[in-house]
mmCIF file with all atom_site columns, C-alpha atoms in Angstrom:
data_model
loop_
_atom_site.group_PDB
_atom_site.id
_atom_site.type_symbol
_atom_site.label_atom_id
_atom_site.label_alt_id
_atom_site.label_comp_id
_atom_site.label_asym_id
_atom_site.label_entity_id
_atom_site.label_seq_id
_atom_site.pdbx_PDB_ins_code
_atom_site.Cartn_x
_atom_site.Cartn_y
_atom_site.Cartn_z
_atom_site.occupancy
_atom_site.B_iso_or_equiv
_atom_site.pdbx_formal_charge
_atom_site.auth_seq_id
_atom_site.auth_comp_id
_atom_site.auth_asym_id
_atom_site.auth_atom_id
_atom_site.pdbx_PDB_model_num
ATOM 1   C CA . MET A 1 1   ? -11.626 -16.628 -5.044  1.00 61.00 ? 123 MET A CA 1
ATOM 2   C CA . GLY A 1 2   ? -9.450  -13.687 -4.068  1.00 83.00 ? 124 GLY A CA 1
ATOM 3   C CA . LYS A 1 3   ? -6.467  -13.188 -1.911  1.00 89.00 ? 125 LYS A CA 1
ATOM 4   C CA . TYR A 1 4   ? -6.317  -11.855 1.569   1.00 92.00 ? 126 TYR A CA 1
ATOM 5   C CA . LEU A 1 5   ? -4.064  -10.335 4.069   1.00 93.00 ? 127 LEU A CA 1
ATOM 6   C CA . VAL A 1 6   ? -4.823  -12.038 7.260   1.00 94.00 ? 128 VAL A CA 1
ATOM 7   C CA . ILE A 1 7   ? -3.852  -10.547 10.584  1.00 92.00 ? 129 ILE A CA 1
ATOM 8   C CA . GLU A 1 8   ? -4.398  -12.293 13.896  1.00 87.00 ? 130 GLU A CA 1
ATOM 9   C CA . THR A 1 9   ? -4.517  -10.436 17.154  1.00 78.00 ? 131 THR A CA 1
ATOM 10  C CA . THR A 1 10  ? -5.395  -11.630 20.648  1.00 78.00 ? 132 THR A CA 1
ATOM 11  C CA . ALA A 1 11  ? -8.874  -10.405 20.447  1.00 87.00 ? 133 ALA A CA 1
ATOM 12  C CA . SER A 1 12  ? -9.670  -10.566 16.754  1.00 90.00 ? 134 SER A CA 1
ATOM 13  C CA . LEU A 1 13  ? -8.711  -11.827 13.169  1.00 94.00 ? 135 LEU A CA 1
ATOM 14  C CA . LEU A 1 14  ? -8.739  -9.459  10.172  1.00 92.00 ? 136 LEU A CA 1
ATOM 15  C CA . ARG A 1 15  ? -9.069  -10.603 6.707   1.00 95.00 ? 137 ARG A CA 1
ATOM 16  C CA . ILE A 1 16  ? -8.606  -7.898  4.287   1.00 94.00 ? 138 ILE A CA 1
ATOM 17  C CA . PRO A 1 17  ? -9.008  -8.638  0.620   1.00 94.00 ? 139 PRO A CA 1
ATOM 18  C CA . LEU A 1 18  ? -6.021  -7.521  -1.394  1.00 93.00 ? 140 LEU A CA 1
ATOM 19  C CA . GLU A 1 19  ? -8.055  -5.753  -3.946  1.00 92.00 ? 141 GLU A CA 1
ATOM 20  C CA . SER A 1 20  ? -9.404  -3.326  -1.270  1.00 95.00 ? 142 SER A CA 1
ATOM 21  C CA . LEU A 1 21  ? -5.977  -2.571  0.185   1.00 95.00 ? 143 LEU A CA 1
ATOM 22  C CA . VAL A 1 22  ? -4.921  0.939   -0.762  1.00 96.00 ? 144 VAL A CA 1
ATOM 23  C CA . TYR A 1 23  ? -1.717  1.308   1.547   1.00 95.00 ? 145 TYR A CA 1
ATOM 24  C CA . VAL A 1 24  ? -0.084  0.563   4.722   1.00 96.00 ? 146 VAL A CA 1
ATOM 25  C CA . LYS A 1 25  ? 1.911   3.210   6.546   1.00 95.00 ? 147 LYS A CA 1
ATOM 26  C CA . ALA A 1 26  ? 4.551   2.523   9.500   1.00 95.00 ? 148 ALA A CA 1
ATOM 27  C CA . GLU A 1 27  ? 4.026   3.978   12.794  1.00 95.00 ? 149 GLU A CA 1
ATOM 28  C CA . GLY A 1 28  ? 6.779   3.005   14.853  1.00 94.00 ? 150 GLY A CA 1
ATOM 29  C CA . ASN A 1 29  ? 6.552   -0.763  16.004  1.00 95.00 ? 151 ASN A CA 1
ATOM 30  C CA . TYR A 1 30  ? 3.025   -0.591  14.602  1.00 95.00 ? 152 TYR A CA 1
ATOM 31  C CA . SER A 1 31  ? 1.363   -0.330  11.238  1.00 96.00 ? 153 SER A CA 1
ATOM 32  C CA . ARG A 1 32  ? -1.844  1.321   9.941   1.00 96.00 ? 154 ARG A CA 1
ATOM 33  C CA . ILE A 1 33  ? -3.670  -0.389  7.096   1.00 95.00 ? 155 ILE A CA 1
ATOM 34  C CA . PHE A 1 34  ? -5.980  1.674   4.889   1.00 96.00 ? 156 PHE A CA 1
ATOM 35  C CA . THR A 1 35  ? -8.741  -0.210  2.821   1.00 96.00 ? 157 THR A CA 1
ATOM 36  C CA . VAL A 1 36  ? -10.792 1.677   0.096   1.00 95.00 ? 158 VAL A CA 1
ATOM 37  C CA . LEU A 1 37  ? -13.570 1.798   2.603   1.00 94.00 ? 159 LEU A CA 1
ATOM 38  C CA . ASP A 1 38  ? -11.354 3.464   5.251   1.00 94.00 ? 160 ASP A CA 1
ATOM 39  C CA . VAL A 1 39  ? -10.176 5.908   2.693   1.00 93.00 ? 161 VAL A CA 1
ATOM 40  C CA . VAL A 1 40  ? -13.582 6.756   1.295   1.00 93.00 ? 162 VAL A CA 1
ATOM 41  C CA . LYS A 1 41  ? -15.086 7.271   4.876   1.00 93.00 ? 163 LYS A CA 1
ATOM 42  C CA . GLY A 1 42  ? -12.041 9.315   5.806   1.00 92.00 ? 164 GLY A CA 1
ATOM 43  C CA . SER A 1 43  ? -11.179 6.828   8.656   1.00 93.00 ? 165 SER A CA 1
ATOM 44  C CA . LYS A 1 44  ? -8.064  6.573   10.346  1.00 94.00 ? 166 LYS A CA 1
ATOM 45  C CA . GLY A 1 45  ? -7.497  3.049   9.143   1.00 93.00 ? 167 GLY A CA 1
ATOM 46  C CA . THR A 1 46  ? -6.689  0.211   11.297  1.00 93.00 ? 168 THR A CA 1
ATOM 47  C CA . LEU A 1 47  ? -3.822  0.209   13.676  1.00 93.00 ? 169 LEU A CA 1
ATOM 48  C CA . VAL A 1 48  ? -2.280  -3.167  14.146  1.00 94.00 ? 170 VAL A CA 1
ATOM 49  C CA . THR A 1 49  ? 0.705   -4.368  16.240  1.00 93.00 ? 171 THR A CA 1
ATOM 50  C CA . TYR A 1 50  ? 2.952   -5.520  13.572  1.00 94.00 ? 172 TYR A CA 1
ATOM 51  C CA . LYS A 1 51  ? 5.905   -3.746  12.014  1.00 95.00 ? 173 LYS A CA 1
ATOM 52  C CA . LEU A 1 52  ? 5.695   -2.939  8.292   1.00 95.00 ? 174 LEU A CA 1
ATOM 53  C CA . GLY A 1 53  ? 8.329   -5.543  7.629   1.00 93.00 ? 175 GLY A CA 1
ATOM 54  C CA . TRP A 1 54  ? 6.131   -8.128  8.824   1.00 94.00 ? 176 TRP A CA 1
ATOM 55  C CA . ILE A 1 55  ? 3.320   -7.229  6.849   1.00 95.00 ? 177 ILE A CA 1
ATOM 56  C CA . HIS A 1 56  ? 5.347   -6.915  3.891   1.00 92.00 ? 178 HIS A CA 1
ATOM 57  C CA . ASN A 1 57  ? 6.656   -10.275 4.396   1.00 92.00 ? 179 ASN A CA 1
ATOM 58  C CA . SER A 1 58  ? 2.961   -11.706 4.696   1.00 91.00 ? 180 SER A CA 1
ATOM 59  C CA . LEU A 1 59  ? 1.793   -10.097 1.745   1.00 90.00 ? 181 LEU A CA 1
ATOM 60  C CA . SER A 1 60  ? 4.869   -11.526 -0.244  1.00 86.00 ? 182 SER A CA 1
ATOM 61  C CA . ASP A 1 61  ? 3.849   -14.854 0.944   1.00 87.00 ? 183 ASP A CA 1
ATOM 62  C CA . VAL A 1 62  ? 0.137   -14.284 -0.096  1.00 86.00 ? 184 VAL A CA 1
ATOM 63  C CA . ILE A 1 63  ? 1.007   -12.638 -3.541  1.00 83.00 ? 185 ILE A CA 1
ATOM 64  C CA . GLY A 1 64  ? 3.859   -15.035 -4.507  1.00 76.00 ? 186 GLY A CA 1
ATOM 65  C CA . ASP A 1 65  ? 5.588   -14.543 -7.922  1.00 59.00 ? 187 ASP A CA 1
ATOM 66  C CA . VAL A 1 66  ? 7.452   -11.220 -8.104  1.00 49.00 ? 188 VAL A CA 1
ATOM 67  C CA . GLU A 1 67  ? 6.388   -10.433 -11.650 1.00 49.00 ? 189 GLU A CA 1
ATOM 68  C CA . SER A 1 68  ? 2.685   -10.358 -10.513 1.00 57.00 ? 190 SER A CA 1
ATOM 69  C CA . LYS A 1 69  ? 3.030   -7.990  -7.738  1.00 75.00 ? 191 LYS A CA 1
ATOM 70  C CA . THR A 1 70  ? 0.668   -5.030  -7.533  1.00 86.00 ? 192 THR A CA 1
ATOM 71  C CA . ILE A 1 71  ? 1.266   -4.406  -3.816  1.00 89.00 ? 193 ILE A CA 1
ATOM 72  C CA . VAL A 1 72  ? 4.815   -3.204  -3.154  1.00 87.00 ? 194 VAL A CA 1
ATOM 73  C CA . ARG A 1 73  ? 7.127   -1.669  -0.636  1.00 88.00 ? 195 ARG A CA 1
ATOM 74  C CA . ALA A 1 74  ? 7.792   1.830   -1.089  1.00 88.00 ? 196 ALA A CA 1
ATOM 75  C CA . GLY A 1 75  ? 10.687  2.843   1.124   1.00 87.00 ? 197 GLY A CA 1
ATOM 76  C CA . LYS A 1 76  ? 10.915  2.331   4.931   1.00 89.00 ? 198 LYS A CA 1
ATOM 77  C CA . SER A 1 77  ? 7.358   3.782   5.568   1.00 92.00 ? 199 SER A CA 1
ATOM 78  C CA . HIS A 1 78  ? 4.825   2.476   3.065   1.00 93.00 ? 200 HIS A CA 1
ATOM 79  C CA . ILE A 1 79  ? 3.482   -0.344  1.215   1.00 93.00 ? 201 ILE A CA 1
ATOM 80  C CA . ILE A 1 80  ? 1.566   0.761   -1.818  1.00 93.00 ? 202 ILE A CA 1
ATOM 81  C CA . ASN A 1 81  ? -1.093  -0.897  -4.108  1.00 93.00 ? 203 ASN A CA 1
ATOM 82  C CA . LEU A 1 82  ? -0.043  0.087   -7.485  1.00 91.00 ? 204 LEU A CA 1
ATOM 83  C CA . ASP A 1 83  ? -3.575  -0.222  -8.782  1.00 91.00 ? 205 ASP A CA 1
ATOM 84  C CA . PHE A 1 84  ? -4.456  3.007   -6.810  1.00 94.00 ? 206 PHE A CA 1
ATOM 85  C CA . VAL A 1 85  ? -1.553  5.139   -7.945  1.00 93.00 ? 207 VAL A CA 1
ATOM 86  C CA . SER A 1 86  ? -2.562  8.093   -10.001 1.00 92.00 ? 208 SER A CA 1
ATOM 87  C CA . GLU A 1 87  ? 0.003   10.536  -9.894  1.00 92.00 ? 209 GLU A CA 1
ATOM 88  C CA . ILE A 1 88  ? 3.919   10.325  -8.971  1.00 92.00 ? 210 ILE A CA 1
ATOM 89  C CA . ASN A 1 89  ? 5.496   13.788  -8.420  1.00 91.00 ? 211 ASN A CA 1
ATOM 90  C CA . ILE A 1 90  ? 9.272   13.384  -8.043  1.00 90.00 ? 212 ILE A CA 1
ATOM 91  C CA . SER A 1 91  ? 10.145  17.045  -7.495  1.00 90.00 ? 213 SER A CA 1
ATOM 92  C CA . GLN A 1 92  ? 7.765   17.570  -4.851  1.00 90.00 ? 214 GLN A CA 1
ATOM 93  C CA . GLN A 1 93  ? 8.233   13.884  -3.481  1.00 89.00 ? 215 GLN A CA 1
ATOM 94  C CA . THR A 1 94  ? 4.578   13.030  -3.468  1.00 90.00 ? 216 THR A CA 1
ATOM 95  C CA . LEU A 1 95  ? 2.504   10.221  -4.421  1.00 91.00 ? 217 LEU A CA 1
ATOM 96  C CA . ALA A 1 96  ? -1.271  10.298  -5.117  1.00 92.00 ? 218 ALA A CA 1
ATOM 97  C CA . LEU A 1 97  ? -3.660  7.309   -4.600  1.00 92.00 ? 219 LEU A CA 1
ATOM 98  C CA . SER A 1 98  ? -7.023  7.370   -6.136  1.00 92.00 ? 220 SER A CA 1
ATOM 99  C CA . ASP A 1 99  ? -9.824  5.372   -7.475  1.00 86.00 ? 221 ASP A CA 1
ATOM 100 C CA . CYS A 1 100 ? -11.030 8.342   -9.662  1.00 77.00 ? 222 CYS A CA 1
ATOM 101 C CA . ASP A 1 101 ? -14.389 9.074   -8.383  1.00 79.00 ? 223 ASP A CA 1
ATOM 102 C CA . ARG A 1 102 ? -14.527 8.282   -4.625  1.00 81.00 ? 224 ARG A CA 1
ATOM 103 C CA . PHE A 1 103 ? -11.176 9.214   -2.994  1.00 83.00 ? 225 PHE A CA 1
ATOM 104 C CA . ASN A 1 104 ? -7.690  10.892  -3.687  1.00 85.00 ? 226 ASN A CA 1
ATOM 105 C CA . VAL A 1 105 ? -4.972  10.563  -1.080  1.00 90.00 ? 227 VAL A CA 1
ATOM 106 C CA . VAL A 1 106 ? -1.517  12.227  -1.254  1.00 90.00 ? 228 VAL A CA 1
ATOM 107 C CA . LEU A 1 107 ? 1.249   10.737  0.509   1.00 89.00 ? 229 LEU A CA 1
ATOM 108 C CA . SER A 1 108 ? 4.556   12.688  1.193   1.00 85.00 ? 230 SER A CA 1
ATOM 109 C CA . ASP A 1 109 ? 6.172   11.630  4.364   1.00 83.00 ? 231 ASP A CA 1
ATOM 110 C CA . GLY A 1 110 ? 8.903   8.969   3.982   1.00 79.00 ? 232 GLY A CA 1
ATOM 111 C CA . LEU A 1 111 ? 8.957   8.728   0.170   1.00 86.00 ? 233 LEU A CA 1
ATOM 112 C CA . SER A 1 112 ? 12.387  9.408   -1.259  1.00 87.00 ? 234 SER A CA 1
ATOM 113 C CA . ARG A 1 113 ? 13.265  10.535  -4.785  1.00 88.00 ? 235 ARG A CA 1
ATOM 114 C CA . GLU A 1 114 ? 14.663  7.121   -5.470  1.00 88.00 ? 236 GLU A CA 1
ATOM 115 C CA . VAL A 1 115 ? 11.531  5.205   -4.309  1.00 88.00 ? 237 VAL A CA 1
ATOM 116 C CA . LEU A 1 116 ? 9.411   7.445   -6.633  1.00 91.00 ? 238 LEU A CA 1
ATOM 117 C CA . LYS A 1 117 ? 11.667  7.061   -9.499  1.00 90.00 ? 239 LYS A CA 1
ATOM 118 C CA . ALA A 1 118 ? 11.604  3.174   -9.144  1.00 87.00 ? 240 ALA A CA 1
ATOM 119 C CA . LEU A 1 119 ? 7.620   3.218   -8.728  1.00 87.00 ? 241 LEU A CA 1
ATOM 120 C CA . LYS A 1 120 ? 7.401   5.628   -11.819 1.00 88.00 ? 242 LYS A CA 1
ATOM 121 C CA . SER A 1 121 ? 9.603   3.078   -13.817 1.00 86.00 ? 243 SER A CA 1
ATOM 122 C CA . ALA A 1 122 ? 7.752   0.151   -12.658 1.00 79.00 ? 244 ALA A CA 1
ATOM 123 C CA . LEU A 1 123 ? 4.535   1.918   -13.636 1.00 82.00 ? 245 LEU A CA 1
ATOM 124 C CA . GLY A 1 124 ? 5.559   2.978   -17.124 1.00 81.00 ? 246 GLY A CA 1
ATOM 125 C CA . ASN A 1 125 ? 6.809   -0.468  -17.871 1.00 68.00 ? 247 ASN A CA 1
ATOM 126 C CA . ASP A 1 126 ? 3.306   -1.761  -17.204 1.00 61.00 ? 248 ASP A CA 1
ATOM 127 C CA . ASN A 1 127 ? 2.059   0.490   -20.144 1.00 56.00 ? 249 ASN A CA 1
ATOM 128 C CA . ASN A 1 128 ? 4.747   -0.940  -22.440 1.00 50.00 ? 250 ASN A CA 1
ATOM 129 C CA . ASP A 1 129 ? 3.684   -4.512  -22.249 1.00 48.00 ? 251 ASP A CA 1
#
């Protein structure tokens, strides 16, 4: 059985399968969650009344062991699912997320060179296992 990010609001309960989570973006005191379906449809994602730090902590509780993490915090503004990273461009400070045939998203705001270098290093080490 898969793992889920569960977010409860006063009106509803969101249960998001981690394998469909593409990225989360901070928007002030709120966060916007993008799943594969959101990105494929060109939707604005789901705005929730939780800060990015709270979502990151919730994900850490669900994922557990640091060694097995595929969903990571990428600076102050994003949480990224590494399974969808298709390109990291440090000089242009961009990160492309893709599932090859259905969508391609390029993130640029809030991604420092240091964050991108760390992501590049983490992904490069995955290939050396």
